[in-house]
mmCIF file of C-alpha atoms in Angstrom:
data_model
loop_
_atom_site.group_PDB
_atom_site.id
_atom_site.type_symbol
_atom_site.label_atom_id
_atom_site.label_comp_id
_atom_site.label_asym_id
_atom_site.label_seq_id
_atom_site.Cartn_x
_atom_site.Cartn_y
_atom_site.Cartn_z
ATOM 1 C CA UNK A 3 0.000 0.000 0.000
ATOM 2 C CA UNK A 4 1.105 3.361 -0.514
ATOM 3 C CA UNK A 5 1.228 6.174 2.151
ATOM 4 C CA UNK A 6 2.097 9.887 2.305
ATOM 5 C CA UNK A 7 3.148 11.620 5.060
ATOM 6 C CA UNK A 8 2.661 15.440 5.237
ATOM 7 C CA UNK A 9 5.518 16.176 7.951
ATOM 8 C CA UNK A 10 3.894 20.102 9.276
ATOM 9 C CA UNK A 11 0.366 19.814 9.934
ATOM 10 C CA UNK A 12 0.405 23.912 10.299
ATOM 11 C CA UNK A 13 2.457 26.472 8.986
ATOM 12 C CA UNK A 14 2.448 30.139 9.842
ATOM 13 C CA UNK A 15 4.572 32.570 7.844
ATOM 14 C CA UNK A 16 3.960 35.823 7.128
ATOM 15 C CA UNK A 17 3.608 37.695 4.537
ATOM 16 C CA UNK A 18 5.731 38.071 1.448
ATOM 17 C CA UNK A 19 8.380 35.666 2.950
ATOM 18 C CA UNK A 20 8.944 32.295 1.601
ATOM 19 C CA UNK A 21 7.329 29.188 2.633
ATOM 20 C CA UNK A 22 7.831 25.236 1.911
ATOM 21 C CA UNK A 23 5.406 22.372 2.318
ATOM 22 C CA UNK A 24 6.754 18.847 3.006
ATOM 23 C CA UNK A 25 5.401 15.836 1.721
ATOM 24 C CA UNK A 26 7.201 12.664 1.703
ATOM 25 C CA UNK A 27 5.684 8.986 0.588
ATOM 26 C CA UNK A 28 5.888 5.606 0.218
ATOM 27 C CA UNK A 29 5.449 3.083 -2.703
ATOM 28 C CA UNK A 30 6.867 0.742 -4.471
ATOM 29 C CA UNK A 31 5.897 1.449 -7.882
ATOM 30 C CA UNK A 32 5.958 4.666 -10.078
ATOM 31 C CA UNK A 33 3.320 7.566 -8.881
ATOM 32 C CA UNK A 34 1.992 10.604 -9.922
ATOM 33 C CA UNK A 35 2.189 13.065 -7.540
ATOM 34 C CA UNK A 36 0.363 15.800 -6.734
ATOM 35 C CA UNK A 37 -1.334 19.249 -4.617
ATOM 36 C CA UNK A 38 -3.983 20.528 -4.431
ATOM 37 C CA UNK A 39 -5.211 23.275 -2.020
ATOM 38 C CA UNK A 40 -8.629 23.804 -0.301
ATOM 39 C CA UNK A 41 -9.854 27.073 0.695
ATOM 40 C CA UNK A 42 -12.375 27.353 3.678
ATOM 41 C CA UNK A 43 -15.503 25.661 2.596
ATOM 42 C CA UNK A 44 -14.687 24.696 -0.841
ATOM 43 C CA UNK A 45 -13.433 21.305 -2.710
ATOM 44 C CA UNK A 46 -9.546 20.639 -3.834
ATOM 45 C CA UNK A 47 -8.318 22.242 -6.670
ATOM 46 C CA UNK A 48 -5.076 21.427 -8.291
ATOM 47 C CA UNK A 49 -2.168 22.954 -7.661
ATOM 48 C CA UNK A 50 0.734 21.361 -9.713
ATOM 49 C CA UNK A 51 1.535 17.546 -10.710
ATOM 50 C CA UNK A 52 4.285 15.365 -11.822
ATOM 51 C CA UNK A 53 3.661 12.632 -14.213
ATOM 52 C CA UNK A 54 7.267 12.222 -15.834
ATOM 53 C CA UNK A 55 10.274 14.438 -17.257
ATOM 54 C CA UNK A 56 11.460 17.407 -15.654
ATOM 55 C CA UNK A 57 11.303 16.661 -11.722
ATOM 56 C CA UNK A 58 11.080 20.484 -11.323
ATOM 57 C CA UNK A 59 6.844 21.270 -11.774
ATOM 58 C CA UNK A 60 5.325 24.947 -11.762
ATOM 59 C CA UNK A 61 1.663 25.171 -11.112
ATOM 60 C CA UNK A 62 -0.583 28.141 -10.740
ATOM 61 C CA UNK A 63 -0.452 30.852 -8.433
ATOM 62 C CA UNK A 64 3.454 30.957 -8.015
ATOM 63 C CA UNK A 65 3.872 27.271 -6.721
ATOM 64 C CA UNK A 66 6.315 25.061 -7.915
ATOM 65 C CA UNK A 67 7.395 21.353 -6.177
ATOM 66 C CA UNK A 68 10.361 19.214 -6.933
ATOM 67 C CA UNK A 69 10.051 15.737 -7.149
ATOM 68 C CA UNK A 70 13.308 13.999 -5.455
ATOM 69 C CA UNK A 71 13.010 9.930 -6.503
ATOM 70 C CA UNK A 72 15.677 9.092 -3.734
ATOM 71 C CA UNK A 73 14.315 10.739 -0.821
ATOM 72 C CA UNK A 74 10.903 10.080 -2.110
ATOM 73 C CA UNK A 75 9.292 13.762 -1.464
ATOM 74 C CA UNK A 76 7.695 16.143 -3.333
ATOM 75 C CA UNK A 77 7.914 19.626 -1.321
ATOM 76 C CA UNK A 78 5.660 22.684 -2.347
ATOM 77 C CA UNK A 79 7.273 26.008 -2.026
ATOM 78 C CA UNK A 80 6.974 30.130 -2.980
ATOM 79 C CA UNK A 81 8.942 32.618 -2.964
ATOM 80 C CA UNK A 82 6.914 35.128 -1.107
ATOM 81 C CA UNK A 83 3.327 33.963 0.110
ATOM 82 C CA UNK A 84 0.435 36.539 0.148
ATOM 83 C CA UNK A 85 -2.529 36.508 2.160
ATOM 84 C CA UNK A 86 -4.858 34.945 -0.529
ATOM 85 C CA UNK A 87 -2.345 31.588 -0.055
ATOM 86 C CA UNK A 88 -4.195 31.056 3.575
ATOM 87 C CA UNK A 89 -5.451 27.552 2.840
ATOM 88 C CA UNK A 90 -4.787 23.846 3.568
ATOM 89 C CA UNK A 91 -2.985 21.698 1.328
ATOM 90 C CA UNK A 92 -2.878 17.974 0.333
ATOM 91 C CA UNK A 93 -0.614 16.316 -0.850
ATOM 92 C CA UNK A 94 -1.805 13.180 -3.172
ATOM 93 C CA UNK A 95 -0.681 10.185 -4.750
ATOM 94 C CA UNK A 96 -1.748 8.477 -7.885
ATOM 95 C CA UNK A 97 -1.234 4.558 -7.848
ATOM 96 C CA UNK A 98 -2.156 2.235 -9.950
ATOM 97 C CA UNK A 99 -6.386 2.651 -9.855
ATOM 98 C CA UNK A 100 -6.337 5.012 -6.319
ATOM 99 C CA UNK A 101 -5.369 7.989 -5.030
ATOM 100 C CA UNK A 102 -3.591 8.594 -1.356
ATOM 101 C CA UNK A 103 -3.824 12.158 0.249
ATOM 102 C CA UNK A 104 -1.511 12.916 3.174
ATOM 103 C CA UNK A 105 -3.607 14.464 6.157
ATOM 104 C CA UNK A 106 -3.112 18.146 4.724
ATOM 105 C CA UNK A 107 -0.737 21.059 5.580
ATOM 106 C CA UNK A 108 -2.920 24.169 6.993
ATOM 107 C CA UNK A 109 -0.435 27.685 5.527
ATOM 108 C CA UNK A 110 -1.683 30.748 7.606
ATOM 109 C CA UNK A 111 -0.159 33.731 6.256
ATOM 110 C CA UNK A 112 0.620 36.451 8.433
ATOM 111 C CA UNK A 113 -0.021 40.114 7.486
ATOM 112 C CA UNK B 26 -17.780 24.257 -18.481
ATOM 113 C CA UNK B 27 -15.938 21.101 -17.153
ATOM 114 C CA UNK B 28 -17.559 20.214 -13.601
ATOM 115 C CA UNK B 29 -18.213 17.894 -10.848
ATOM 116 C CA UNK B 30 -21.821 18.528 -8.958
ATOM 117 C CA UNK B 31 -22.951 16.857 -6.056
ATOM 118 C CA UNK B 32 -26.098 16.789 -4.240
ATOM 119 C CA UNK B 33 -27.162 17.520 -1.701
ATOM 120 C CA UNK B 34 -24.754 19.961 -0.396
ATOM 121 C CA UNK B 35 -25.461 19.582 2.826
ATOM 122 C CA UNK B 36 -27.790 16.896 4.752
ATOM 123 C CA UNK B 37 -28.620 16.419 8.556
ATOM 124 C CA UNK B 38 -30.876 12.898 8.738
ATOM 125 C CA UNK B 39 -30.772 9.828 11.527
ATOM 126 C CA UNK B 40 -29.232 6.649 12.104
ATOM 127 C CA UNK B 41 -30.497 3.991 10.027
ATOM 128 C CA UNK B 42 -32.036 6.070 6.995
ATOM 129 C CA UNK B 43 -31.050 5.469 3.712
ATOM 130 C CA UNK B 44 -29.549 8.188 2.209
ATOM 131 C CA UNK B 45 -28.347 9.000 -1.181
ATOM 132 C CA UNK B 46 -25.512 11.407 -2.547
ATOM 133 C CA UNK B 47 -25.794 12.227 -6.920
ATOM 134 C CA UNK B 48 -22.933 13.100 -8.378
ATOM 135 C CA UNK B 49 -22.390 13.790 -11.824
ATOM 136 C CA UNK B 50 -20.008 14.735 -14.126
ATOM 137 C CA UNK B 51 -20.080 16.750 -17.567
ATOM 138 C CA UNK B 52 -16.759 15.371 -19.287
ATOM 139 C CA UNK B 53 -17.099 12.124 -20.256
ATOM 140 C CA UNK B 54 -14.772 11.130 -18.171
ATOM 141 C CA UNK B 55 -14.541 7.060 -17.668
ATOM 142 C CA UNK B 56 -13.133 7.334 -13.964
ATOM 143 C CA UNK B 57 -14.863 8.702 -10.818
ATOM 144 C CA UNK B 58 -14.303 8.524 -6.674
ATOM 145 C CA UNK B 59 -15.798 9.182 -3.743
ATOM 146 C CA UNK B 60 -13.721 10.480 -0.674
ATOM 147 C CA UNK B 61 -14.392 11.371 2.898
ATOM 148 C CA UNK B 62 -12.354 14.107 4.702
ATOM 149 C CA UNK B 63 -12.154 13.985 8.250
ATOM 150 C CA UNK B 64 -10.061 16.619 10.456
ATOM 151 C CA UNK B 65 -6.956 15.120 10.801
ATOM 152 C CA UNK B 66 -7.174 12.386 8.051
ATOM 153 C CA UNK B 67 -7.227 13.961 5.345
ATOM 154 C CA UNK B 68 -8.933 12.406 2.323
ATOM 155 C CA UNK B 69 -9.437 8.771 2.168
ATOM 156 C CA UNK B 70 -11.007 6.948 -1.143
ATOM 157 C CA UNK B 71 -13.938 5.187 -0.344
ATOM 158 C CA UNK B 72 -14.899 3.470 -3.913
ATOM 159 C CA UNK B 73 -14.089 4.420 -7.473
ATOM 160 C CA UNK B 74 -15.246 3.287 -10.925
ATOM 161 C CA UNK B 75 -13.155 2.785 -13.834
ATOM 162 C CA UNK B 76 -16.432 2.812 -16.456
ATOM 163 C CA UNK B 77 -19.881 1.837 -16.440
ATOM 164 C CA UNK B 78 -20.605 -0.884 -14.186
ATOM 165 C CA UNK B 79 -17.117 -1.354 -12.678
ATOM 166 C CA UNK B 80 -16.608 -0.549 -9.378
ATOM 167 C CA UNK B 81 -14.325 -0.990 -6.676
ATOM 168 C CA UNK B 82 -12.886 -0.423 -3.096
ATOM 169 C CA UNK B 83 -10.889 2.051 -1.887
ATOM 170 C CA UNK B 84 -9.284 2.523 1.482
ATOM 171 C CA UNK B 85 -13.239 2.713 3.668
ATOM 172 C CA UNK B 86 -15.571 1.056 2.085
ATOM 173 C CA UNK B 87 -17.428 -0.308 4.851
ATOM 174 C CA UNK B 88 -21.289 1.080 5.156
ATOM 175 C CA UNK B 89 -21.122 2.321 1.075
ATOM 176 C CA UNK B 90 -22.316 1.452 -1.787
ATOM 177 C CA UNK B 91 -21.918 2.730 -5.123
ATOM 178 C CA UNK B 92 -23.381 2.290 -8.826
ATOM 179 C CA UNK B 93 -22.437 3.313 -12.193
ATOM 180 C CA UNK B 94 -24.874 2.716 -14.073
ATOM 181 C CA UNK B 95 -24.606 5.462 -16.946
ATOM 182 C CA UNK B 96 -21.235 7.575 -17.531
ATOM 183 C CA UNK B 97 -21.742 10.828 -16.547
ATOM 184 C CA UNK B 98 -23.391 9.864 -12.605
ATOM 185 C CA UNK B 99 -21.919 7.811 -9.487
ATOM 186 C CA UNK B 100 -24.253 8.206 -6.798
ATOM 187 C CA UNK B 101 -23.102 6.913 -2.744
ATOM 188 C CA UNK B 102 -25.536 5.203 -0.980
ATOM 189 C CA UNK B 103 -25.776 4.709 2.766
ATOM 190 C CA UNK B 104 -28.337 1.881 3.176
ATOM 191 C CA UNK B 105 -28.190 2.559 7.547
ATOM 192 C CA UNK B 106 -26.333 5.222 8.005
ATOM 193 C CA UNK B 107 -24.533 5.779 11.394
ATOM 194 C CA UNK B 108 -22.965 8.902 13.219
ATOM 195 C CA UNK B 109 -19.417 7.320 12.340
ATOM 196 C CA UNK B 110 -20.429 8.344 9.013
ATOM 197 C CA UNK B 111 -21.069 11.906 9.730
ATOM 198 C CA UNK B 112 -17.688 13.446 7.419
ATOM 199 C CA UNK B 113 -17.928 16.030 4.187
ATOM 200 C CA UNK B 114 -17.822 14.245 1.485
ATOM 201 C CA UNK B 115 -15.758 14.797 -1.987
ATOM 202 C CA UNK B 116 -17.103 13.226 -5.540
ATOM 203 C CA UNK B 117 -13.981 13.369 -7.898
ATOM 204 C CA UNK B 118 -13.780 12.667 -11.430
ATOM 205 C CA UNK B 119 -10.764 11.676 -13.209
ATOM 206 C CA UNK B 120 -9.511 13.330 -16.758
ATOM 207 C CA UNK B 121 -6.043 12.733 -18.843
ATOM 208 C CA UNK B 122 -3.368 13.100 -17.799
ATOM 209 C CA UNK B 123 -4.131 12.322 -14.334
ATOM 210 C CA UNK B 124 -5.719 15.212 -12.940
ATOM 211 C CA UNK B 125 -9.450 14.980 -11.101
ATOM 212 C CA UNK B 126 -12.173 17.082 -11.144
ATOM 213 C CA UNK B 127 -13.795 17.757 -7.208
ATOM 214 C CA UNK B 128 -17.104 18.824 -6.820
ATOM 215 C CA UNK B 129 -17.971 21.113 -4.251
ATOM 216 C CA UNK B 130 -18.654 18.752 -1.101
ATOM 217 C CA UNK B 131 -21.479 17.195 0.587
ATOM 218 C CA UNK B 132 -21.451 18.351 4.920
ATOM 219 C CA UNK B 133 -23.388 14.568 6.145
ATOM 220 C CA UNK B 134 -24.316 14.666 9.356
ATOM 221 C CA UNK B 135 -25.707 11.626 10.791
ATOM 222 C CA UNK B 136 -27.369 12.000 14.089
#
């Protein structure tokens, strides 16, 4: 079975400073990986994915995420975070037929 | 417009009624899920379909059932619901290359 493991369950940072999201898994065949972000009282909506190629992946809204094969992770990070960027975020798997979501990073930016 | 909708959005009922959640999708898409988010645990599949009439298990099936009887809909059905059940509830449908589609969440609250 696979597993991901989001390692900060909440991250403050304020505003206009960096941030990074950890997300490390577990399998033992190739994934897709992916994040998504929820705003208060809405569904996921993707943020970024890697499928294959380039293991550096920009998504919208100033994200990017590297992929890293040998330590298995997939961090999230921006340069400078705004206030909009308050949200939780999942991290997901794709394997095989099923998808695995880590328990979700809640970002509180900071004014 | 490519979307996901569920109904209803939100629904308050008692143990042991059976309930139903639509979903339905507007891309043709062969693929669809139902998840569960629950603080703490993030997302967790409950059943997905690859196409009409196949269906299978995800991580919690126990107390679902699901049909696929026609493309575009996936309904979740409680037959006796119980308050273990009470969660918000995510249908997903899945597009190439590996992305899904969330609709907007269905608040169950089973008393």
């Amino acid at each position: 079975a696979q597993s991901v493991t989001q390692l900060d369950s909440q991250v403050p940072v304020f505003e206009e400073a960096p941030v990074e999201l950890r997300c490390n898994y577990s399998s033992s065949v190739s994934v897709y990986l992916f994040w998504y972000v929820q705003y208060p009282n809405q569904g996921l909506q993707l943020l970024l994915k890697y499928l294959s190629g380039s293991t550096l992946v920009k998504g919208i809204n100033g994200f990017e995420a590297e992929f890293n094969k040998s330590q298995t992770s997939f961090h999230l990070r921006k340069p400078s975070v705004h206030i909009s960027d308050t949200a939780e975020y999942f991290c997901a798997v794709s394997a095989g037929n099923q998808f695995y979501f880590g328990t979700g990073t809640s970002l509180t930016v900071i004014p | 417009e490519a979307q996901v909708t569920q109904n209803p959005r939100y629904l308050i009922t008692v143990t042991g009624k059976k309930l139903t959640v639509t979903c339905s999708q507007n891309m043709n898409h062969e693929y669809m899920s139902w998840y569960r988010q629950d603080p703490g645990l993030g997302l967790r599949q409950i059943y997905y379909s690859m196409n009409v009439e196949v269906t299978d298990k995800g991580d919690v099936p126990e107390g679902y059932k699901v049909s696929r009887k026609e493309k575009r809909n996936f309904p979740l059905i409680l037959e006796s619901p119980s308050p273990n059940q009470t969660s918000l509830y995510f249908c997903a449908s899945f597009g190439r290359p590996d992305t899904q589609y969330f609709g907007p969440g269905t608040r169950l609250t089973v008393l």
